[in-house]
Amino acid sequence: MKKQHLIPYHQYIISILCTAIIVGGGSYAYFNHRYTSYVASQTHEVAELKEVHELYDDILQGYVGEINRSELVEGALQGMIDSLDDPYSSYLKEEETSALNDDVSGSFEGIGATLGRQNDLLKVMEAPIEGSPAEKSGLKINDTIIKIDDEEIAAESLSESVKKIRGEKGSKLKLTIDRDGEVFDVVITRDTIPLTTVSAALDTEEPTIGNIRIASFGGKTFEELKRAVKDLRKEGAESFVIDLRQNPGGLLDQVEKMASMFLKDGDVIVQFEDKGKNTLEHKASSDLDGGFKVKEPVVVLVDGGSASASEIFAAALKESAGVEIVGTQTYGKGTVQTVKDLGEKTSMKLSILKWLTPDGNWVHEEGLAPTIEADYPDYAYLSPISRSNILQVGDDSDVVANLNKMLKALDYEVSDSSMFDEQTKEAVSSVQQTYDLSVTGQVDDQTASVIEALLRSKILETDPAYSQAIELLSK
């Protein structure tokens, strides 16, 4: 096939994020008169826009109500993007454009989740950032938000919902979540989002193995990874686990530099295909990685929250270097977006390319299969405890069934039923007594938070995928 490079690839955003990051500060701004004039002067040149231009003129000249020209233009632009029915293409207002820039630079505040409208539903569009309030509260990718602080949001625009979710650090927010038909509430305390994207440490039992967790691919992630590898080598690391689980993606230039570190020069990192089926290969080189190579044995961890840039990295190492990929099927996001300024403070994110693995596979909506399947136990996927009501003896609901499963996973003797019975009360009282809470036998917000924290700790202690990686590297 003919090869063609369309636009500078450093402009590409390889990320599931595509609509609105929940951040603090800022205000809405609309297109000004200059942009409106530009639209009016240009539309006659495109025959397909003749009707749009006529409608615009008819509204200005005949509509009996008040008209905000900037909002009129904004609505037209929003409508064109929405008609694509692509969750990864979006029209970004001032706040959303600023939020995207903050996310890419790795410096912002909020709850650490990215929201978008899909099929008229407000959804969590990517795995929450590790350590963020959203992640701690148990939000997951594809969760649908149906209420914000007990208010229905079905008819709201994305911007209106974002405005309600934003708030000062330390303030609380209640979201009602629908997860595959299960409805529950989560209470989130807004906070500063972690800035670093790479964390690293030697394994406690196998001190020659370095464990590197990459939370996302931000503007400094390549340098953070290189520094982590150097530091772990000094501490005695002879092999590495690269953990990409729940990593939603990020910047193309960063993932290419990082993948190049683990490949031989000339090995294919990723392929791109444009609308005309033209393809282009990007290959490992010293121009990308600066000559810094990781030649030690490596295992990569992935899961259903590993998306986009994470999938590019994992596929590159799997297909071009034969690296073991351990975990579960990845998310399956195989398109590339570019961001273009539309006005002084607004922009557009548009899907313009497909990305393919080194072997030419398109993982979109399917995901990348690991070479070795390994997953957390079922209790790792339990929903957070709903905060709608205090739970107590006599309650019978799906929320109580979820609570009993959590308590059972924590080795308390409770039934498998949906009843809050005396066994459940005894287990809850034991938790409260052990962790210096008021011993009521009822589950309030504070007690629920402690139970969830205990379960998270147990999940981290029983990590089959990580254990499998350690076993592979220990041989």
mmCIF file of N, CA and C in Angstrom, residues 122-242:
data_model
loop_
_atom_site.group_PDB
_atom_site.id
_atom_site.type_symbol
_atom_site.label_atom_id
_atom_site.label_comp_id
_atom_site.label_asym_id
_atom_site.label_seq_id
_atom_site.Cartn_x
_atom_site.Cartn_y
_atom_site.Cartn_z
ATOM 1 N N LEU A 122 -24.603 9.793 30.194
ATOM 2 C CA LEU A 122 -23.366 10.341 30.747
ATOM 3 C C LEU A 122 -22.555 9.187 31.302
ATOM 4 N N LYS A 123 -21.375 8.953 30.735
ATOM 5 C CA LYS A 123 -20.603 7.765 31.085
ATOM 6 C C LYS A 123 -19.188 8.130 31.504
ATOM 7 N N VAL A 124 -18.579 7.254 32.305
ATOM 8 C CA VAL A 124 -17.155 7.344 32.620
ATOM 9 C C VAL A 124 -16.426 6.765 31.416
ATOM 10 N N MET A 125 -15.658 7.595 30.717
ATOM 11 C CA MET A 125 -15.111 7.214 29.424
ATOM 12 C C MET A 125 -13.752 6.521 29.491
ATOM 13 N N GLU A 126 -13.103 6.599 30.627
ATOM 14 C CA GLU A 126 -11.824 5.901 30.761
ATOM 15 C C GLU A 126 -11.622 5.512 32.219
ATOM 16 N N ALA A 127 -10.714 4.590 32.445
ATOM 17 C CA ALA A 127 -10.435 4.167 33.812
ATOM 18 C C ALA A 127 -9.962 5.371 34.623
ATOM 19 N N PRO A 128 -10.524 5.592 35.814
ATOM 20 C CA PRO A 128 -10.075 6.717 36.644
ATOM 21 C C PRO A 128 -8.583 6.641 36.938
ATOM 22 N N ILE A 129 -7.983 7.794 37.118
ATOM 23 C CA ILE A 129 -6.548 7.863 37.387
ATOM 24 C C ILE A 129 -6.236 7.201 38.716
ATOM 25 N N GLU A 130 -5.168 6.421 38.730
ATOM 26 C CA GLU A 130 -4.778 5.703 39.942
ATOM 27 C C GLU A 130 -4.534 6.684 41.094
ATOM 28 N N GLY A 131 -5.121 6.375 42.241
ATOM 29 C CA GLY A 131 -4.945 7.215 43.415
ATOM 30 C C GLY A 131 -5.883 8.398 43.472
ATOM 31 N N SER A 132 -6.705 8.586 42.451
ATOM 32 C CA SER A 132 -7.623 9.730 42.406
ATOM 33 C C SER A 132 -8.864 9.441 43.244
ATOM 34 N N PRO A 133 -9.639 10.490 43.590
ATOM 35 C CA PRO A 133 -10.889 10.267 44.319
ATOM 36 C C PRO A 133 -11.839 9.323 43.587
ATOM 37 N N ALA A 134 -11.922 9.445 42.271
ATOM 38 C CA ALA A 134 -12.812 8.575 41.505
ATOM 39 C C ALA A 134 -12.383 7.120 41.615
ATOM 40 N N GLU A 135 -11.079 6.876 41.551
ATOM 41 C CA GLU A 135 -10.568 5.509 41.648
ATOM 42 C C GLU A 135 -10.798 4.943 43.041
ATOM 43 N N LYS A 136 -10.563 5.768 44.063
ATOM 44 C CA LYS A 136 -10.748 5.314 45.445
ATOM 45 C C LYS A 136 -12.205 5.013 45.753
ATOM 46 N N SER A 137 -13.112 5.717 45.091
ATOM 47 C CA SER A 137 -14.534 5.507 45.343
ATOM 48 C C SER A 137 -15.090 4.330 44.550
ATOM 49 N N GLY A 138 -14.284 3.748 43.687
ATOM 50 C CA GLY A 138 -14.702 2.558 42.957
ATOM 51 C C GLY A 138 -15.301 2.788 41.593
ATOM 52 N N LEU A 139 -15.241 4.011 41.050
ATOM 53 C CA LEU A 139 -15.749 4.237 39.697
ATOM 54 C C LEU A 139 -14.931 3.433 38.692
ATOM 55 N N LYS A 140 -15.605 2.957 37.638
ATOM 56 C CA LYS A 140 -14.942 2.172 36.613
ATOM 57 C C LYS A 140 -15.327 2.673 35.231
ATOM 58 N N ILE A 141 -14.508 2.347 34.271
ATOM 59 C CA ILE A 141 -14.801 2.709 32.888
ATOM 60 C C ILE A 141 -16.152 2.115 32.481
ATOM 61 N N ASN A 142 -16.939 2.876 31.727
ATOM 62 C CA ASN A 142 -18.266 2.511 31.226
ATOM 63 C C ASN A 142 -19.377 2.638 32.265
ATOM 64 N N ASP A 143 -19.065 3.065 33.487
ATOM 65 C CA ASP A 143 -20.129 3.361 34.443
ATOM 66 C C ASP A 143 -21.010 4.480 33.875
ATOM 67 N N THR A 144 -22.318 4.362 34.050
ATOM 68 C CA THR A 144 -23.254 5.403 33.638
ATOM 69 C C THR A 144 -23.693 6.195 34.863
ATOM 70 N N ILE A 145 -23.581 7.519 34.798
ATOM 71 C CA ILE A 145 -23.995 8.394 35.894
ATOM 72 C C ILE A 145 -25.424 8.845 35.615
ATOM 73 N N ILE A 146 -26.349 8.518 36.514
ATOM 74 C CA ILE A 146 -27.754 8.869 36.278
ATOM 75 C C ILE A 146 -28.237 9.993 37.185
ATOM 76 N N LYS A 147 -27.519 10.245 38.296
ATOM 77 C CA LYS A 147 -27.870 11.364 39.167
ATOM 78 C C LYS A 147 -26.605 12.013 39.709
ATOM 79 N N ILE A 148 -26.663 13.321 39.898
ATOM 80 C CA ILE A 148 -25.595 14.073 40.560
ATOM 81 C C ILE A 148 -26.210 14.743 41.775
ATOM 82 N N ASP A 149 -25.748 14.353 42.953
ATOM 83 C CA ASP A 149 -26.336 14.864 44.206
ATOM 84 C C ASP A 149 -27.851 14.735 44.185
ATOM 85 N N ASP A 150 -28.315 13.536 43.805
ATOM 86 C CA ASP A 150 -29.745 13.156 43.820
ATOM 87 C C ASP A 150 -30.584 13.858 42.756
ATOM 88 N N GLU A 151 -29.968 14.601 41.846
ATOM 89 C CA GLU A 151 -30.712 15.254 40.766
ATOM 90 C C GLU A 151 -30.558 14.468 39.465
ATOM 91 N N GLU A 152 -31.691 14.186 38.810
ATOM 92 C CA GLU A 152 -31.666 13.481 37.531
ATOM 93 C C GLU A 152 -30.934 14.315 36.485
ATOM 94 N N ILE A 153 -30.176 13.652 35.600
ATOM 95 C CA ILE A 153 -29.386 14.388 34.608
ATOM 96 C C ILE A 153 -29.663 13.927 33.187
ATOM 97 N N ALA A 154 -30.696 13.143 32.986
ATOM 98 C CA ALA A 154 -30.932 12.530 31.681
ATOM 99 C C ALA A 154 -30.952 13.540 30.539
ATOM 100 N N ALA A 155 -31.559 14.711 30.775
ATOM 101 C CA ALA A 155 -31.715 15.684 29.685
ATOM 102 C C ALA A 155 -30.610 16.734 29.668
ATOM 103 N N GLU A 156 -29.681 16.649 30.580
ATOM 104 C CA GLU A 156 -28.635 17.677 30.664
ATOM 105 C C GLU A 156 -27.586 17.514 29.576
ATOM 106 N N SER A 157 -26.981 18.620 29.206
ATOM 107 C CA SER A 157 -25.835 18.564 28.309
ATOM 108 C C SER A 157 -24.607 18.126 29.100
ATOM 109 N N LEU A 158 -23.579 17.729 28.377
ATOM 110 C CA LEU A 158 -22.328 17.323 29.026
ATOM 111 C C LEU A 158 -21.764 18.467 29.852
ATOM 112 N N SER A 159 -21.785 19.663 29.293
ATOM 113 C CA SER A 159 -21.218 20.818 29.993
ATOM 114 C C SER A 159 -21.961 21.108 31.289
ATOM 115 N N GLU A 160 -23.280 20.960 31.281
ATOM 116 C CA GLU A 160 -24.061 21.202 32.492
ATOM 117 C C GLU A 160 -23.715 20.184 33.573
ATOM 118 N N SER A 161 -23.539 18.936 33.174
ATOM 119 C CA SER A 161 -23.182 17.898 34.144
ATOM 120 C C SER A 161 -21.792 18.134 34.708
ATOM 121 N N VAL A 162 -20.869 18.510 33.834
ATOM 122 C CA VAL A 162 -19.503 18.783 34.278
ATOM 123 C C VAL A 162 -19.479 19.915 35.293
ATOM 124 N N LYS A 163 -20.267 20.948 35.027
ATOM 125 C CA LYS A 163 -20.305 22.106 35.921
ATOM 126 C C LYS A 163 -20.750 21.699 37.318
ATOM 127 N N LYS A 164 -21.719 20.766 37.416
ATOM 128 C CA LYS A 164 -22.196 20.312 38.715
ATOM 129 C C LYS A 164 -21.164 19.451 39.436
ATOM 130 N N ILE A 165 -20.408 18.686 38.693
ATOM 131 C CA ILE A 165 -19.455 17.765 39.309
ATOM 132 C C ILE A 165 -18.197 18.480 39.787
ATOM 133 N N ARG A 166 -17.843 19.568 39.116
ATOM 134 C CA ARG A 166 -16.680 20.328 39.579
ATOM 135 C C ARG A 166 -16.937 20.880 40.977
ATOM 136 N N GLY A 167 -15.875 21.213 41.693
ATOM 137 C CA GLY A 167 -16.024 21.807 43.013
ATOM 138 C C GLY A 167 -14.691 21.931 43.706
ATOM 139 N N GLU A 168 -14.701 22.553 44.847
ATOM 140 C CA GLU A 168 -13.469 22.808 45.579
ATOM 141 C C GLU A 168 -12.908 21.533 46.185
ATOM 142 N N LYS A 169 -11.609 21.502 46.297
ATOM 143 C CA LYS A 169 -10.935 20.395 46.964
ATOM 144 C C LYS A 169 -11.483 20.242 48.384
ATOM 145 N N GLY A 170 -11.812 19.009 48.752
ATOM 146 C CA GLY A 170 -12.339 18.744 50.080
ATOM 147 C C GLY A 170 -13.858 18.675 50.130
ATOM 148 N N SER A 171 -14.539 19.203 49.107
ATOM 149 C CA SER A 171 -16.004 19.141 49.098
ATOM 150 C C SER A 171 -16.461 17.766 48.626
ATOM 151 N N LYS A 172 -17.663 17.379 49.035
ATOM 152 C CA LYS A 172 -18.170 16.044 48.727
ATOM 153 C C LYS A 172 -19.181 16.078 47.587
ATOM 154 N N LEU A 173 -19.263 14.971 46.886
ATOM 155 C CA LEU A 173 -20.132 14.827 45.725
ATOM 156 C C LEU A 173 -20.749 13.437 45.769
ATOM 157 N N LYS A 174 -22.066 13.337 45.558
ATOM 158 C CA LYS A 174 -22.707 12.022 45.488
ATOM 159 C C LYS A 174 -23.152 11.759 44.064
ATOM 160 N N LEU A 175 -22.725 10.630 43.516
ATOM 161 C CA LEU A 175 -23.113 10.217 42.179
ATOM 162 C C LEU A 175 -23.903 8.916 42.266
ATOM 163 N N THR A 176 -24.991 8.844 41.521
ATOM 164 C CA THR A 176 -25.749 7.601 41.408
ATOM 165 C C THR A 176 -25.327 6.916 40.120
ATOM 166 N N ILE A 177 -24.853 5.688 40.254
ATOM 167 C CA ILE A 177 -24.215 4.964 39.155
ATOM 168 C C ILE A 177 -25.064 3.782 38.724
ATOM 169 N N ASP A 178 -25.134 3.575 37.421
ATOM 170 C CA ASP A 178 -25.718 2.365 36.859
ATOM 171 C C ASP A 178 -24.582 1.570 36.217
ATOM 172 N N ARG A 179 -24.304 0.400 36.781
ATOM 173 C CA ARG A 179 -23.246 -0.446 36.240
ATOM 174 C C ARG A 179 -23.863 -1.771 35.805
ATOM 175 N N ASP A 180 -24.106 -1.891 34.513
ATOM 176 C CA ASP A 180 -24.704 -3.113 33.961
ATOM 177 C C ASP A 180 -26.013 -3.468 34.656
ATOM 178 N N GLY A 181 -26.847 -2.466 34.926
ATOM 179 C CA GLY A 181 -28.147 -2.708 35.524
ATOM 180 C C GLY A 181 -28.180 -2.611 37.031
ATOM 181 N N GLU A 182 -27.030 -2.616 37.670
ATOM 182 C CA GLU A 182 -26.963 -2.460 39.125
ATOM 183 C C GLU A 182 -26.812 -0.977 39.453
ATOM 184 N N VAL A 183 -27.721 -0.438 40.264
ATOM 185 C CA VAL A 183 -27.711 0.984 40.601
ATOM 186 C C VAL A 183 -27.254 1.173 42.041
ATOM 187 N N PHE A 184 -26.315 2.086 42.239
ATOM 188 C CA PHE A 184 -25.797 2.350 43.585
ATOM 189 C C PHE A 184 -25.249 3.774 43.637
ATOM 190 N N ASP A 185 -25.034 4.278 44.838
ATOM 191 C CA ASP A 185 -24.491 5.621 45.046
ATOM 192 C C ASP A 185 -23.038 5.534 45.486
ATOM 193 N N VAL A 186 -22.242 6.512 45.068
ATOM 194 C CA VAL A 186 -20.887 6.662 45.584
ATOM 195 C C VAL A 186 -20.720 8.102 46.060
ATOM 196 N N VAL A 187 -20.008 8.269 47.144
ATOM 197 C CA VAL A 187 -19.700 9.595 47.671
ATOM 198 C C VAL A 187 -18.217 9.856 47.431
ATOM 199 N N ILE A 188 -17.914 10.943 46.760
ATOM 200 C CA ILE A 188 -16.537 11.264 46.365
ATOM 201 C C ILE A 188 -16.125 12.587 46.993
ATOM 202 N N THR A 189 -14.942 12.615 47.574
ATOM 203 C CA THR A 189 -14.379 13.857 48.092
ATOM 204 C C THR A 189 -13.393 14.396 47.067
ATOM 205 N N ARG A 190 -13.684 15.549 46.514
ATOM 206 C CA ARG A 190 -12.819 16.138 45.483
ATOM 207 C C ARG A 190 -11.440 16.429 46.060
ATOM 208 N N ASP A 191 -10.410 16.275 45.213
ATOM 209 C CA ASP A 191 -9.043 16.420 45.709
ATOM 210 C C ASP A 191 -8.105 16.741 44.554
ATOM 211 N N THR A 192 -6.845 16.941 44.889
ATOM 212 C CA THR A 192 -5.800 17.142 43.882
ATOM 213 C C THR A 192 -5.479 15.796 43.243
ATOM 214 N N ILE A 193 -5.376 15.776 41.921
ATOM 215 C CA ILE A 193 -5.094 14.552 41.196
ATOM 216 C C ILE A 193 -3.588 14.292 41.210
ATOM 217 N N PRO A 194 -3.167 13.051 41.436
ATOM 218 C CA PRO A 194 -1.726 12.746 41.423
ATOM 219 C C PRO A 194 -1.065 13.202 40.128
ATOM 220 N N LEU A 195 0.121 13.782 40.245
ATOM 221 C CA LEU A 195 0.796 14.359 39.089
ATOM 222 C C LEU A 195 1.711 13.368 38.376
ATOM 223 N N THR A 196 2.389 12.498 39.120
ATOM 224 C CA THR A 196 3.329 11.585 38.490
ATOM 225 C C THR A 196 2.588 10.420 37.847
ATOM 226 N N THR A 197 3.112 9.948 36.730
ATOM 227 C CA THR A 197 2.466 8.856 36.008
ATOM 228 C C THR A 197 3.188 7.530 36.181
ATOM 229 N N VAL A 198 4.387 7.545 36.743
ATOM 230 C CA VAL A 198 5.169 6.315 36.920
ATOM 231 C C VAL A 198 5.565 6.163 38.384
ATOM 232 N N SER A 199 5.318 4.980 38.932
ATOM 233 C CA SER A 199 5.794 4.648 40.276
ATOM 234 C C SER A 199 6.554 3.336 40.185
ATOM 235 N N ALA A 200 7.569 3.177 41.020
ATOM 236 C CA ALA A 200 8.435 2.004 40.892
ATOM 237 C C ALA A 200 9.017 1.600 42.237
ATOM 238 N N ALA A 201 9.235 0.291 42.391
ATOM 239 C CA ALA A 201 9.858 -0.243 43.604
ATOM 240 C C ALA A 201 10.307 -1.667 43.322
ATOM 241 N N LEU A 202 11.273 -2.136 44.078
ATOM 242 C CA LEU A 202 11.682 -3.533 43.988
ATOM 243 C C LEU A 202 10.617 -4.411 44.630
ATOM 244 N N ASP A 203 10.426 -5.599 44.083
ATOM 245 C CA ASP A 203 9.512 -6.540 44.708
ATOM 246 C C ASP A 203 10.042 -6.909 46.088
ATOM 247 N N THR A 204 9.142 -6.988 47.059
ATOM 248 C CA THR A 204 9.573 -7.222 48.450
ATOM 249 C C THR A 204 10.143 -8.614 48.663
ATOM 250 N N GLU A 205 9.668 -9.596 47.891
ATOM 251 C CA GLU A 205 10.150 -10.965 48.070
ATOM 252 C C GLU A 205 11.200 -11.356 47.049
ATOM 253 N N GLU A 206 11.200 -10.709 45.899
ATOM 254 C CA GLU A 206 12.189 -10.973 44.847
ATOM 255 C C GLU A 206 12.897 -9.661 44.522
ATOM 256 N N PRO A 207 13.878 -9.273 45.317
ATOM 257 C CA PRO A 207 14.508 -7.945 45.194
ATOM 258 C C PRO A 207 15.295 -7.708 43.912
ATOM 259 N N THR A 208 15.385 -8.717 43.041
ATOM 260 C CA THR A 208 16.036 -8.477 41.745
ATOM 261 C C THR A 208 15.009 -8.144 40.657
ATOM 262 N N ILE A 209 13.739 -8.064 41.061
ATOM 263 C CA ILE A 209 12.679 -7.732 40.100
ATOM 264 C C ILE A 209 12.115 -6.356 40.423
ATOM 265 N N GLY A 210 12.129 -5.483 39.447
ATOM 266 C CA GLY A 210 11.580 -4.149 39.626
ATOM 267 C C GLY A 210 10.134 -4.088 39.161
ATOM 268 N N ASN A 211 9.269 -3.513 39.981
ATOM 269 C CA ASN A 211 7.857 -3.374 39.649
ATOM 270 C C ASN A 211 7.584 -1.921 39.248
ATOM 271 N N ILE A 212 7.212 -1.699 37.989
ATOM 272 C CA ILE A 212 6.984 -0.356 37.468
ATOM 273 C C ILE A 212 5.521 -0.208 37.067
ATOM 274 N N ARG A 213 4.838 0.713 37.720
ATOM 275 C CA ARG A 213 3.427 0.972 37.435
ATOM 276 C C ARG A 213 3.314 2.262 36.626
ATOM 277 N N ILE A 214 2.691 2.183 35.441
ATOM 278 C CA ILE A 214 2.488 3.348 34.586
ATOM 279 C C ILE A 214 1.002 3.662 34.574
ATOM 280 N N ALA A 215 0.617 4.779 35.182
ATOM 281 C CA ALA A 215 -0.801 5.113 35.350
ATOM 282 C C ALA A 215 -1.414 5.712 34.096
ATOM 283 N N SER A 216 -0.624 6.442 33.313
ATOM 284 C CA SER A 216 -1.093 7.038 32.064
ATOM 285 C C SER A 216 0.130 7.504 31.287
ATOM 286 N N PHE A 217 -0.080 7.941 30.059
ATOM 287 C CA PHE A 217 1.016 8.417 29.210
ATOM 288 C C PHE A 217 0.903 9.927 29.059
ATOM 289 N N GLY A 218 1.487 10.651 30.001
ATOM 290 C CA GLY A 218 1.467 12.102 29.975
ATOM 291 C C GLY A 218 2.704 12.671 29.334
ATOM 292 N N GLY A 219 2.827 13.981 29.408
ATOM 293 C CA GLY A 219 3.915 14.663 28.715
ATOM 294 C C GLY A 219 5.307 14.351 29.219
ATOM 295 N N LYS A 220 5.414 13.792 30.443
ATOM 296 C CA LYS A 220 6.732 13.514 31.015
ATOM 297 C C LYS A 220 6.946 12.032 31.314
ATOM 298 N N THR A 221 6.065 11.180 30.832
ATOM 299 C CA THR A 221 6.100 9.769 31.226
ATOM 300 C C THR A 221 7.347 9.045 30.727
ATOM 301 N N PHE A 222 7.796 9.369 29.527
ATOM 302 C CA PHE A 222 9.018 8.731 29.016
ATOM 303 C C PHE A 222 10.194 8.990 29.948
ATOM 304 N N GLU A 223 10.376 10.240 30.350
ATOM 305 C CA GLU A 223 11.488 10.571 31.246
ATOM 306 C C GLU A 223 11.299 9.928 32.614
ATOM 307 N N GLU A 224 10.050 9.855 33.090
ATOM 308 C CA GLU A 224 9.795 9.213 34.372
ATOM 309 C C GLU A 224 10.131 7.724 34.313
ATOM 310 N N LEU A 225 9.779 7.072 33.210
ATOM 311 C CA LEU A 225 10.088 5.649 33.065
ATOM 312 C C LEU A 225 11.592 5.416 32.988
ATOM 313 N N LYS A 226 12.266 6.244 32.217
ATOM 314 C CA LYS A 226 13.720 6.088 32.097
ATOM 315 C C LYS A 226 14.389 6.255 33.455
ATOM 316 N N ARG A 227 13.940 7.241 34.223
ATOM 317 C CA ARG A 227 14.507 7.463 35.552
ATOM 318 C C ARG A 227 14.207 6.282 36.479
ATOM 319 N N ALA A 228 12.995 5.726 36.374
ATOM 320 C CA ALA A 228 12.628 4.591 37.215
ATOM 321 C C ALA A 228 13.503 3.378 36.915
ATOM 322 N N VAL A 229 13.745 3.114 35.642
ATOM 323 C CA VAL A 229 14.594 1.982 35.265
ATOM 324 C C VAL A 229 16.012 2.171 35.790
ATOM 325 N N LYS A 230 16.547 3.373 35.635
ATOM 326 C CA LYS A 230 17.902 3.645 36.119
ATOM 327 C C LYS A 230 17.996 3.450 37.632
ATOM 328 N N ASP A 231 17.012 3.972 38.354
ATOM 329 C CA ASP A 231 17.028 3.865 39.815
ATOM 330 C C ASP A 231 16.912 2.411 40.260
ATOM 331 N N LEU A 232 16.043 1.651 39.625
ATOM 332 C CA LEU A 232 15.868 0.249 40.003
ATOM 333 C C LEU A 232 17.111 -0.575 39.677
ATOM 334 N N ARG A 233 17.768 -0.247 38.585
ATOM 335 C CA ARG A 233 19.024 -0.938 38.263
ATOM 336 C C ARG A 233 20.067 -0.718 39.360
ATOM 337 N N LYS A 234 20.151 0.508 39.841
ATOM 338 C CA LYS A 234 21.101 0.812 40.911
ATOM 339 C C LYS A 234 20.774 0.045 42.184
ATOM 340 N N GLU A 235 19.475 -0.224 42.389
ATOM 341 C CA GLU A 235 19.045 -0.943 43.592
ATOM 342 C C GLU A 235 19.148 -2.454 43.438
ATOM 343 N N GLY A 236 19.524 -2.911 42.240
ATOM 344 C CA GLY A 236 19.738 -4.341 42.049
ATOM 345 C C GLY A 236 18.757 -5.041 41.124
ATOM 346 N N ALA A 237 17.888 -4.313 40.440
ATOM 347 C CA ALA A 237 16.908 -4.944 39.551
ATOM 348 C C ALA A 237 17.584 -5.562 38.332
ATOM 349 N N GLU A 238 17.185 -6.796 38.029
ATOM 350 C CA GLU A 238 17.704 -7.499 36.863
ATOM 351 C C GLU A 238 16.600 -7.846 35.864
ATOM 352 N N SER A 239 15.367 -7.527 36.208
ATOM 353 C CA SER A 239 14.226 -7.725 35.322
ATOM 354 C C SER A 239 13.104 -6.805 35.797
ATOM 355 N N PHE A 240 12.055 -6.660 34.951
ATOM 356 C CA PHE A 240 11.022 -5.670 35.272
ATOM 357 C C PHE A 240 9.615 -6.181 34.959
ATOM 358 N N VAL A 241 8.689 -5.831 35.830
ATOM 359 C CA VAL A 241 7.259 -5.965 35.555
ATOM 360 C C VAL A 241 6.747 -4.574 35.179
ATOM 361 N N ILE A 242 6.146 -4.448 34.010
ATOM 362 C CA ILE A 242 5.560 -3.180 33.576
ATOM 363 C C ILE A 242 4.047 -3.310 33.704
#
